[in-house]
Amino acid sequence: MNTKLDPWSSSDITDYSKLFEEFGISPFENVLPEIPCPHRYMRRKVIFGHRDYEQIAEAMRTGAPFSVMDGFMPSGKVHLGHKMVMDQIVWHQEMGASAFVGIADREAFSVRGFSWQKCREIGVEEYILSLIALGFKPEGLIYFQSGCGSVKDLAFELGAKVNFSELSAIYGFSGETSLSHMLSVATQAADILQPQLEEFSGPKPVVVPVGPDQDPHLRLTRGLAGKMNMFRVEEREDVKTGRKYLSVRGKTAQKEALQELKKRIPGKVKLYEEHIDVLEYPDLAGLEKIVREVALEFEGYAFIPPASTYHRFMSGLQGGKMSSSIPESQIALTDDPKEGAKKVKRAKTGGCVTLEEQKKLGGKPEECSVFELMLFHLLDDDKELLEIRQECVSGTRMCGSCKQLAAEKMHEFLKDHQEKRELAREQLDEYRIIYKN
């Protein structure tokens, strides 16, 4: 497929299954049975892939600490595509996650040329108000990248572990790419790793819900997590006996840290100048826990590679891609409810040209932007959604009735959401929000 995933443009992906093979994304359906009370995006296969989500599911089941982190570039109107991410942040927070939301003003400044003041206005008026209106709790942290010292400091350190060649391979950067654009990439990696800093209670599983176009950020960050850590644990094999064993490597680790590690690992171990071979302790998870504890005691990093989920893109209301630059293709959360309903009624459906053909051949809900609105946003009842789909396919349901239902639901949602946005405006002081100094 040779797909290019670009975080700064609207990606056109038609075959999501090929992402499994090309980028190593795992099918989400395999981990679904492990999740207590899965979100409707999970049940309905809107979320189609993941990286390492097993650790998040385990944390939810056991009550162990975990975090959800995501960010929004303040570049324009908040719309239904952003709502998909916000819904997932809120759901993970409800499931016990500590939540972190970054407003990527450094990215908007470097990529779009927006002023800091414009970034702040858009960040608050569009994204933060809608996030709170959708249920984000005050316990979470909301911050602008430019005002968050821990993110800026970590971004600087991460920058020492990545070079231009690597960024070029991942993002397609060229000699024309500005230094601040490259710095914004390091800042995004710092956003993702920040929940594991000591000031936020240290290493823990972190999930980042994204569309597949954002996967370059996850691949870079997962690699940087390993490069930043004081130690890495590897499985090795004795070339003479074929016997497998674990080895803890630490090129930059202090000798004292290696010696302390040797004391704490049970069983037979061999200490070398830059690593320890663990010959009788097969518990990988237990060993990684010991390694993290020692690394932190000696002021090193022990990041767990971040997990991620991947959701399908919404199609445009008139077909093709949804784009914020084409108002008729998408619905903003700040659209007038009546106008939002009108957009639904003008939307492209998957029905036949004539009523007779529709009754005879049935419709195609998988090609219908109106059904997609109900699938993603407007209907909570899975049974009702399935009935509508079956009636459409069988030809007993006409497009007009679907448009009417979806338009009414959209009007109701926008009216309710905008009322909650005004309440959120009054509650801003109750939230931890870090602005640019």
Coordinates of C-alpha atoms in Angstrom, one line a residue:
M1 CA 0.0 0.0 0.0
N2 CA 2.9 2.3 0.8
T3 CA 0.6 4.6 2.7
K4 CA 2.0 8.0 3.9
L5 CA 0.5 9.0 7.3
D6 CA 0.8 12.8 7.7
P7 CA -0.3 14.4 10.9
W8 CA -0.6 17.9 9.3
S9 CA -2.9 17.1 6.4
S10 CA -6.2 15.2 5.8
S11 CA -5.2 11.6 5.2
D12 CA -7.3 9.6 2.7
I13 CA -7.3 6.0 4.0
T14 CA -9.7 3.6 2.3
D15 CA -8.4 0.2 3.5
Y16 CA -7.7 0.3 7.3
S17 CA -6.8 -3.4 7.4
K18 CA -3.5 -2.7 5.5
L19 CA -2.3 -0.5 8.4
F20 CA -2.0 -3.7 10.5
E21 CA 0.7 -5.1 8.2
E22 CA 2.4 -1.9 7.1
F23 CA 2.7 -0.1 10.5
G24 CA 2.3 -2.9 13.0
I25 CA -1.1 -1.8 14.4
S26 CA -3.0 -4.6 16.0
P27 CA -6.7 -5.3 15.4
F28 CA -8.8 -4.0 18.3
E29 CA -11.3 -6.8 18.2
N30 CA -8.7 -9.1 19.7
V31 CA -8.5 -7.0 22.9
L32 CA -12.2 -6.1 23.1
P33 CA -13.2 -9.1 25.4
E34 CA -10.7 -7.9 28.0
I35 CA -12.4 -4.4 28.4
P36 CA -15.0 -3.9 31.1
C37 CA -18.0 -1.9 29.7
P38 CA -16.4 -0.9 26.4
H39 CA -17.2 2.4 24.7
R40 CA -19.6 2.4 21.8
Y41 CA -16.7 3.2 19.4
M42 CA -15.1 0.0 20.5
R43 CA -18.3 -2.1 20.3
R44 CA -19.2 -0.7 16.8
K45 CA -15.6 -1.1 15.4
V46 CA -15.2 2.6 14.9
I47 CA -12.0 2.0 16.9
F48 CA -10.3 -0.6 14.7
G49 CA -6.7 -0.9 15.9
H50 CA -4.4 -0.4 18.8
R51 CA -0.8 -0.7 20.1
D52 CA -0.4 -2.3 23.6
Y53 CA -3.9 -1.6 24.7
E54 CA -3.8 -4.8 26.8
Q55 CA -1.9 -3.0 29.5
I56 CA -4.7 -0.3 29.7
A57 CA -7.4 -3.0 29.8
E58 CA -5.6 -4.7 32.6
A59 CA -5.2 -1.5 34.6
M60 CA -9.0 -0.9 34.3
R61 CA -9.8 -4.4 35.5
T62 CA -7.4 -4.3 38.4
G63 CA -7.7 -0.7 39.5
A64 CA -4.0 0.0 38.8
P65 CA -2.9 3.6 37.9
F66 CA -3.1 4.6 34.2
S67 CA -3.5 7.7 32.2
V68 CA -5.1 9.0 29.0
M69 CA -3.4 11.7 27.1
D70 CA -4.3 13.6 24.0
G71 CA -4.0 17.0 22.4
F72 CA -5.6 19.5 20.0
M73 CA -4.0 22.0 17.7
P74 CA -5.9 25.2 18.1
S75 CA -6.3 25.8 14.4
G76 CA -10.0 26.3 13.8
K77 CA -13.6 25.2 14.6
V78 CA -14.1 22.3 17.0
H79 CA -16.1 19.7 15.0
L80 CA -17.4 16.1 15.2
G81 CA -14.0 14.7 14.5
H82 CA -12.6 16.4 17.6
K83 CA -15.6 15.2 19.5
M84 CA -14.6 11.6 18.8
V85 CA -11.3 12.1 20.6
M86 CA -12.9 14.1 23.4
D87 CA -15.4 11.3 23.9
Q88 CA -12.6 8.8 24.4
I89 CA -10.7 11.0 26.8
V90 CA -13.8 11.5 28.9
W91 CA -14.6 7.7 28.8
H92 CA -11.1 6.7 29.9
Q93 CA -11.3 9.3 32.7
E94 CA -14.5 7.8 33.9
M95 CA -12.9 4.4 33.8
G96 CA -10.2 5.5 36.3
A97 CA -7.5 7.2 34.2
S98 CA -5.8 10.4 35.2
A99 CA -6.4 12.6 32.2
F100 CA -4.0 15.0 30.4
V101 CA -5.1 17.3 27.5
G102 CA -2.5 19.5 25.7
I103 CA -3.4 22.5 23.6
A104 CA -0.7 22.3 20.9
D105 CA -0.1 26.0 20.5
R106 CA 3.6 25.4 19.7
E107 CA 2.5 23.3 16.8
A108 CA -0.1 25.9 15.6
F109 CA 2.5 28.7 15.9
S110 CA 5.2 26.7 13.9
V111 CA 2.9 25.0 11.4
R112 CA 0.1 27.5 10.9
G113 CA 1.8 30.7 11.9
F114 CA -0.8 31.6 14.4
S115 CA -0.1 34.2 17.1
W116 CA 0.1 33.1 20.8
Q117 CA -3.0 35.2 21.5
K118 CA -5.0 33.6 18.7
C119 CA -3.9 30.1 19.9
R120 CA -5.2 30.9 23.4
E121 CA -8.5 32.3 22.1
I122 CA -9.2 29.3 19.9
G123 CA -7.9 26.8 22.5
V124 CA -10.3 28.1 25.1
E125 CA -13.3 29.1 23.0
E126 CA -13.4 26.0 20.8
Y127 CA -11.6 23.1 22.4
I128 CA -11.6 23.5 26.1
L129 CA -15.2 24.6 26.5
S130 CA -16.4 21.7 24.4
L131 CA -14.2 19.2 26.2
I132 CA -15.7 20.3 29.5
A133 CA -19.2 20.3 28.1
L134 CA -18.7 16.7 27.0
G135 CA -17.9 15.6 30.6
F136 CA -14.2 16.2 31.3
K137 CA -13.7 16.3 35.1
P138 CA -11.8 19.0 37.0
E139 CA -9.3 16.4 38.3
G140 CA -7.7 16.3 34.9
L141 CA -4.9 18.6 33.7
I142 CA -5.4 20.9 30.7
Y143 CA -2.4 22.9 29.5
F144 CA -1.0 25.0 26.7
Q145 CA 2.3 23.6 25.5
S146 CA 3.9 27.0 25.6
G147 CA 3.1 27.4 29.3
C148 CA 3.9 24.0 30.6
G149 CA 7.5 23.9 32.0
S150 CA 7.7 20.1 32.4
V151 CA 6.7 19.5 28.8
K152 CA 9.2 22.1 27.5
D153 CA 12.0 20.7 29.6
L154 CA 11.3 17.1 28.6
A155 CA 11.1 18.1 24.9
F156 CA 14.6 19.6 25.2
E157 CA 15.9 16.3 26.6
L158 CA 14.1 14.2 24.0
G159 CA 15.6 16.4 21.3
A160 CA 19.0 15.0 22.2
K161 CA 17.8 11.5 21.3
V162 CA 16.5 12.2 17.8
N163 CA 18.2 13.5 14.6
F164 CA 17.0 15.1 11.4
S165 CA 17.5 11.8 9.4
E166 CA 15.0 10.0 11.7
L167 CA 12.5 12.9 11.6
S168 CA 12.8 12.9 7.8
A169 CA 12.1 9.2 7.6
I170 CA 9.0 9.4 9.8
Y171 CA 7.5 12.7 8.7
G172 CA 9.1 13.4 5.4
F173 CA 10.8 16.6 6.6
S174 CA 13.0 18.3 4.1
G175 CA 15.6 21.1 4.1
E176 CA 12.7 23.5 4.0
T177 CA 11.3 22.4 7.3
S178 CA 11.7 25.0 10.0
L179 CA 13.5 24.2 13.2
S180 CA 10.4 25.2 15.3
H181 CA 8.3 22.7 13.3
M182 CA 10.8 20.0 14.3
L183 CA 10.8 21.2 17.9
S184 CA 7.0 21.0 17.9
V185 CA 7.4 17.2 17.1
A186 CA 9.6 16.8 20.2
T187 CA 7.1 18.7 22.2
Q188 CA 4.3 16.3 21.1
A189 CA 6.5 13.4 22.3
A190 CA 6.9 15.2 25.6
D191 CA 3.2 15.6 25.9
I192 CA 2.7 11.9 25.6
L193 CA 5.4 11.0 28.1
Q194 CA 4.6 13.7 30.6
P195 CA 2.0 11.6 32.6
Q196 CA 4.9 9.3 33.6
L197 CA 7.1 12.0 35.1
E198 CA 7.8 11.8 38.9
E199 CA 5.6 14.9 39.6
F200 CA 2.7 12.9 38.2
S201 CA 3.4 9.7 40.3
G202 CA 5.9 8.1 37.9
P203 CA 5.8 5.4 35.2
K204 CA 2.4 4.0 34.4
P205 CA 0.5 2.8 31.2
V206 CA -0.7 5.7 29.1
V207 CA -3.1 5.5 26.2
V208 CA -3.4 8.1 23.4
P209 CA -6.6 7.8 21.3
V210 CA -5.9 9.0 17.7
G211 CA -6.8 8.8 14.1
P212 CA -4.3 6.7 12.1
D213 CA -2.8 9.9 10.6
Q214 CA -1.3 10.7 14.0
D215 CA 0.5 7.4 14.3
P216 CA 3.9 8.9 13.3
H217 CA 3.9 10.7 16.7
L218 CA 3.3 7.4 18.5
R219 CA 6.0 5.6 16.6
L220 CA 8.5 8.3 17.4
T221 CA 7.5 8.6 21.0
R222 CA 7.6 4.8 21.6
G223 CA 11.1 4.8 20.2
L224 CA 12.2 7.8 22.3
A225 CA 10.8 6.2 25.5
G226 CA 13.2 3.3 25.1
K227 CA 16.2 5.7 24.3
M228 CA 15.5 7.8 27.3
N229 CA 15.3 5.0 29.8
M230 CA 18.3 4.3 32.0
F231 CA 17.9 0.5 31.4
R232 CA 16.3 -1.8 28.9
V233 CA 15.3 -5.4 29.5
E234 CA 16.0 -7.9 26.6
E235 CA 15.4 -11.6 26.1
R236 CA 18.6 -13.3 24.9
E237 CA 19.8 -16.7 24.0
D238 CA 23.0 -18.5 24.9
V239 CA 24.7 -19.4 21.6
K240 CA 26.2 -22.6 23.0
T241 CA 23.3 -24.1 24.9
G242 CA 20.3 -22.4 23.3
R243 CA 19.1 -21.5 26.8
K244 CA 17.1 -18.3 26.9
Y245 CA 17.7 -15.7 29.7
L246 CA 17.0 -12.0 30.4
S247 CA 19.5 -9.3 30.3
V248 CA 19.4 -5.7 31.6
R249 CA 21.4 -3.3 29.5
G250 CA 22.4 0.2 30.7
K251 CA 25.1 1.9 28.7
T252 CA 24.5 5.3 30.4
A253 CA 23.8 3.9 33.9
Q254 CA 26.0 4.7 36.8
K255 CA 28.0 1.7 38.2
E256 CA 26.2 2.2 41.5
A257 CA 22.9 1.7 39.8
L258 CA 24.0 -1.5 38.2
Q259 CA 25.3 -2.7 41.6
E260 CA 22.1 -1.9 43.3
L261 CA 20.2 -3.7 40.6
K262 CA 22.3 -6.8 41.1
K263 CA 21.4 -6.8 44.8
R264 CA 17.7 -6.7 44.2
I265 CA 17.3 -9.3 41.5
P266 CA 16.7 -12.7 43.0
G267 CA 18.5 -15.8 41.8
K268 CA 21.8 -16.1 39.8
V269 CA 22.9 -13.0 38.0
K270 CA 26.2 -11.9 36.4
L271 CA 27.3 -8.2 36.5
Y272 CA 29.3 -6.8 33.6
E273 CA 30.5 -3.3 33.0
E274 CA 27.4 -2.1 31.2
H275 CA 24.8 -4.9 31.7
I276 CA 23.5 -7.6 34.0
D277 CA 22.6 -11.1 32.8
V278 CA 19.7 -12.6 34.7
L279 CA 20.0 -16.3 34.6
E280 CA 17.4 -17.7 37.0
Y281 CA 14.6 -15.1 37.2
P282 CA 12.0 -15.7 34.4
D283 CA 9.4 -13.2 35.6
L284 CA 9.8 -10.5 32.9
A285 CA 7.1 -8.2 34.5
G286 CA 8.7 -8.5 37.9
L287 CA 12.1 -7.8 36.5
E288 CA 10.9 -4.7 34.7
K289 CA 9.3 -3.4 38.0
I290 CA 12.6 -3.8 39.8
V291 CA 14.5 -2.1 37.0
R292 CA 12.0 0.9 37.0
E293 CA 12.4 1.3 40.7
V294 CA 16.2 1.4 40.6
A295 CA 16.3 3.8 37.6
L296 CA 14.0 6.3 39.4
E297 CA 16.0 6.1 42.6
F298 CA 19.1 7.0 40.6
E299 CA 17.3 9.9 38.9
G300 CA 16.9 8.2 35.6
Y301 CA 13.9 7.6 33.4
A302 CA 11.8 4.4 33.2
F303 CA 9.1 5.2 30.7
I304 CA 6.6 2.5 29.6
P305 CA 6.1 2.8 25.8
P306 CA 2.7 4.6 25.3
A307 CA -0.3 2.6 24.1
S308 CA -2.7 3.9 21.5
T309 CA -6.0 3.3 19.9
Y310 CA -6.9 4.2 16.3
H311 CA -10.4 5.2 15.1
R312 CA -11.8 5.5 11.6
F313 CA -12.1 8.9 10.0
M314 CA -15.6 10.3 9.5
S315 CA -16.5 10.9 5.8
G316 CA -17.7 14.3 4.6
L317 CA -21.4 15.0 4.6
Q318 CA -21.3 15.3 0.8
G319 CA -19.0 12.3 0.4
G320 CA -15.3 12.2 0.2
K321 CA -13.2 13.5 3.1
M322 CA -14.5 15.6 6.0
S323 CA -12.5 18.9 5.9
S324 CA -12.7 21.9 8.2
S325 CA -11.9 24.1 5.2
I326 CA -15.2 22.9 3.5
P327 CA -18.0 23.9 5.9
E328 CA -20.7 21.8 4.1
S329 CA -18.6 18.7 4.6
Q330 CA -18.6 18.8 8.4
I331 CA -20.6 20.0 11.4
A332 CA -19.0 22.2 14.0
L333 CA -20.0 21.8 17.7
T334 CA -20.7 25.6 17.6
D335 CA -22.9 25.5 14.5
D336 CA -26.4 26.9 15.0
P337 CA -28.6 23.8 15.8
K338 CA -31.0 24.6 13.0
E339 CA -28.1 24.9 10.5
G340 CA -26.6 21.7 11.8
A341 CA -30.0 19.9 11.2
K342 CA -30.1 21.4 7.7
K343 CA -26.6 20.1 6.9
V344 CA -27.8 16.6 7.9
K345 CA -30.9 16.9 5.6
R346 CA -28.6 17.9 2.7
A347 CA -26.1 15.1 3.4
K348 CA -25.3 12.3 0.9
T349 CA -26.9 9.0 1.6
G350 CA -26.3 5.4 0.5
G351 CA -29.8 5.1 -0.9
C352 CA -30.8 4.3 -4.5
V353 CA -31.8 7.0 -7.0
T354 CA -35.5 6.2 -7.0
L355 CA -38.0 5.0 -4.3
E356 CA -38.8 1.9 -6.3
E357 CA -35.1 0.9 -6.6
Q358 CA -34.7 1.5 -2.9
K359 CA -37.5 -0.8 -2.0
K360 CA -36.2 -3.5 -4.4
L361 CA -32.5 -3.3 -3.9
G362 CA -32.1 -1.7 -0.4
G363 CA -29.7 0.9 0.6
K364 CA -26.0 0.9 1.5
P365 CA -25.5 2.1 5.0
E366 CA -21.7 1.7 4.8
E367 CA -21.7 4.4 2.1
C368 CA -24.2 6.7 3.9
S369 CA -22.9 9.8 5.8
V370 CA -26.3 10.0 7.6
F371 CA -26.1 6.5 9.0
E372 CA -22.4 7.2 9.9
L373 CA -23.6 10.2 12.0
M374 CA -25.9 7.9 13.9
L375 CA -23.2 5.2 14.2
F376 CA -20.6 7.6 15.5
H377 CA -22.5 10.2 17.5
L378 CA -26.3 10.3 17.5
L379 CA -27.6 6.9 18.7
D380 CA -26.5 5.3 21.9
D381 CA -28.7 2.2 21.6
D382 CA -26.9 -0.5 19.6
K383 CA -30.1 -2.4 19.1
E384 CA -31.9 0.6 17.5
L385 CA -28.9 1.2 15.3
L386 CA -28.9 -2.4 14.1
E387 CA -32.6 -2.3 13.4
I388 CA -32.2 0.9 11.2
R389 CA -29.3 -0.8 9.3
Q390 CA -31.3 -4.0 8.7
E391 CA -34.4 -2.0 7.5
C392 CA -32.1 0.1 5.2
V393 CA -30.5 -3.0 3.6
S394 CA -33.8 -4.8 3.2
G395 CA -35.4 -1.8 1.5
T396 CA -38.1 -1.2 4.1
R397 CA -36.6 2.1 5.3
M398 CA -36.3 5.1 3.1
C399 CA -33.6 7.8 3.3
G400 CA -36.0 10.5 4.2
S401 CA -36.9 8.9 7.5
C402 CA -33.2 8.5 8.4
K403 CA -32.4 12.1 7.5
Q404 CA -35.4 13.3 9.6
L405 CA -34.3 11.2 12.6
A406 CA -30.7 12.2 12.4
A407 CA -31.5 15.9 11.8
E408 CA -33.7 15.9 15.0
K409 CA -31.0 14.2 17.0
M410 CA -28.3 16.6 15.7
H411 CA -30.5 19.6 16.6
E412 CA -31.0 18.2 20.0
F413 CA -27.4 17.4 20.5
L414 CA -26.1 20.8 19.4
K415 CA -28.6 22.7 21.5
D416 CA -27.7 20.7 24.6
H417 CA -24.0 20.8 24.0
Q418 CA -24.0 24.6 23.5
E419 CA -25.9 25.1 26.7
K420 CA -23.3 23.0 28.5
R421 CA -20.5 25.0 26.9
E422 CA -21.9 28.2 28.5
L423 CA -22.0 26.4 31.8
A424 CA -18.4 25.3 31.2
R425 CA -17.4 28.9 30.6
E426 CA -18.6 29.7 34.2
Q427 CA -16.7 26.7 35.6
L428 CA -13.3 27.4 34.0
D429 CA -11.8 28.5 37.3
E430 CA -12.5 25.1 38.8
Y431 CA -10.2 23.4 36.3
R432 CA -6.4 23.0 36.3
I433 CA -5.5 24.9 33.2
I434 CA -1.9 26.0 32.5
Y435 CA -1.7 29.0 30.1
K436 CA 1.2 30.5 28.4
N437 CA 3.1 32.8 30.8

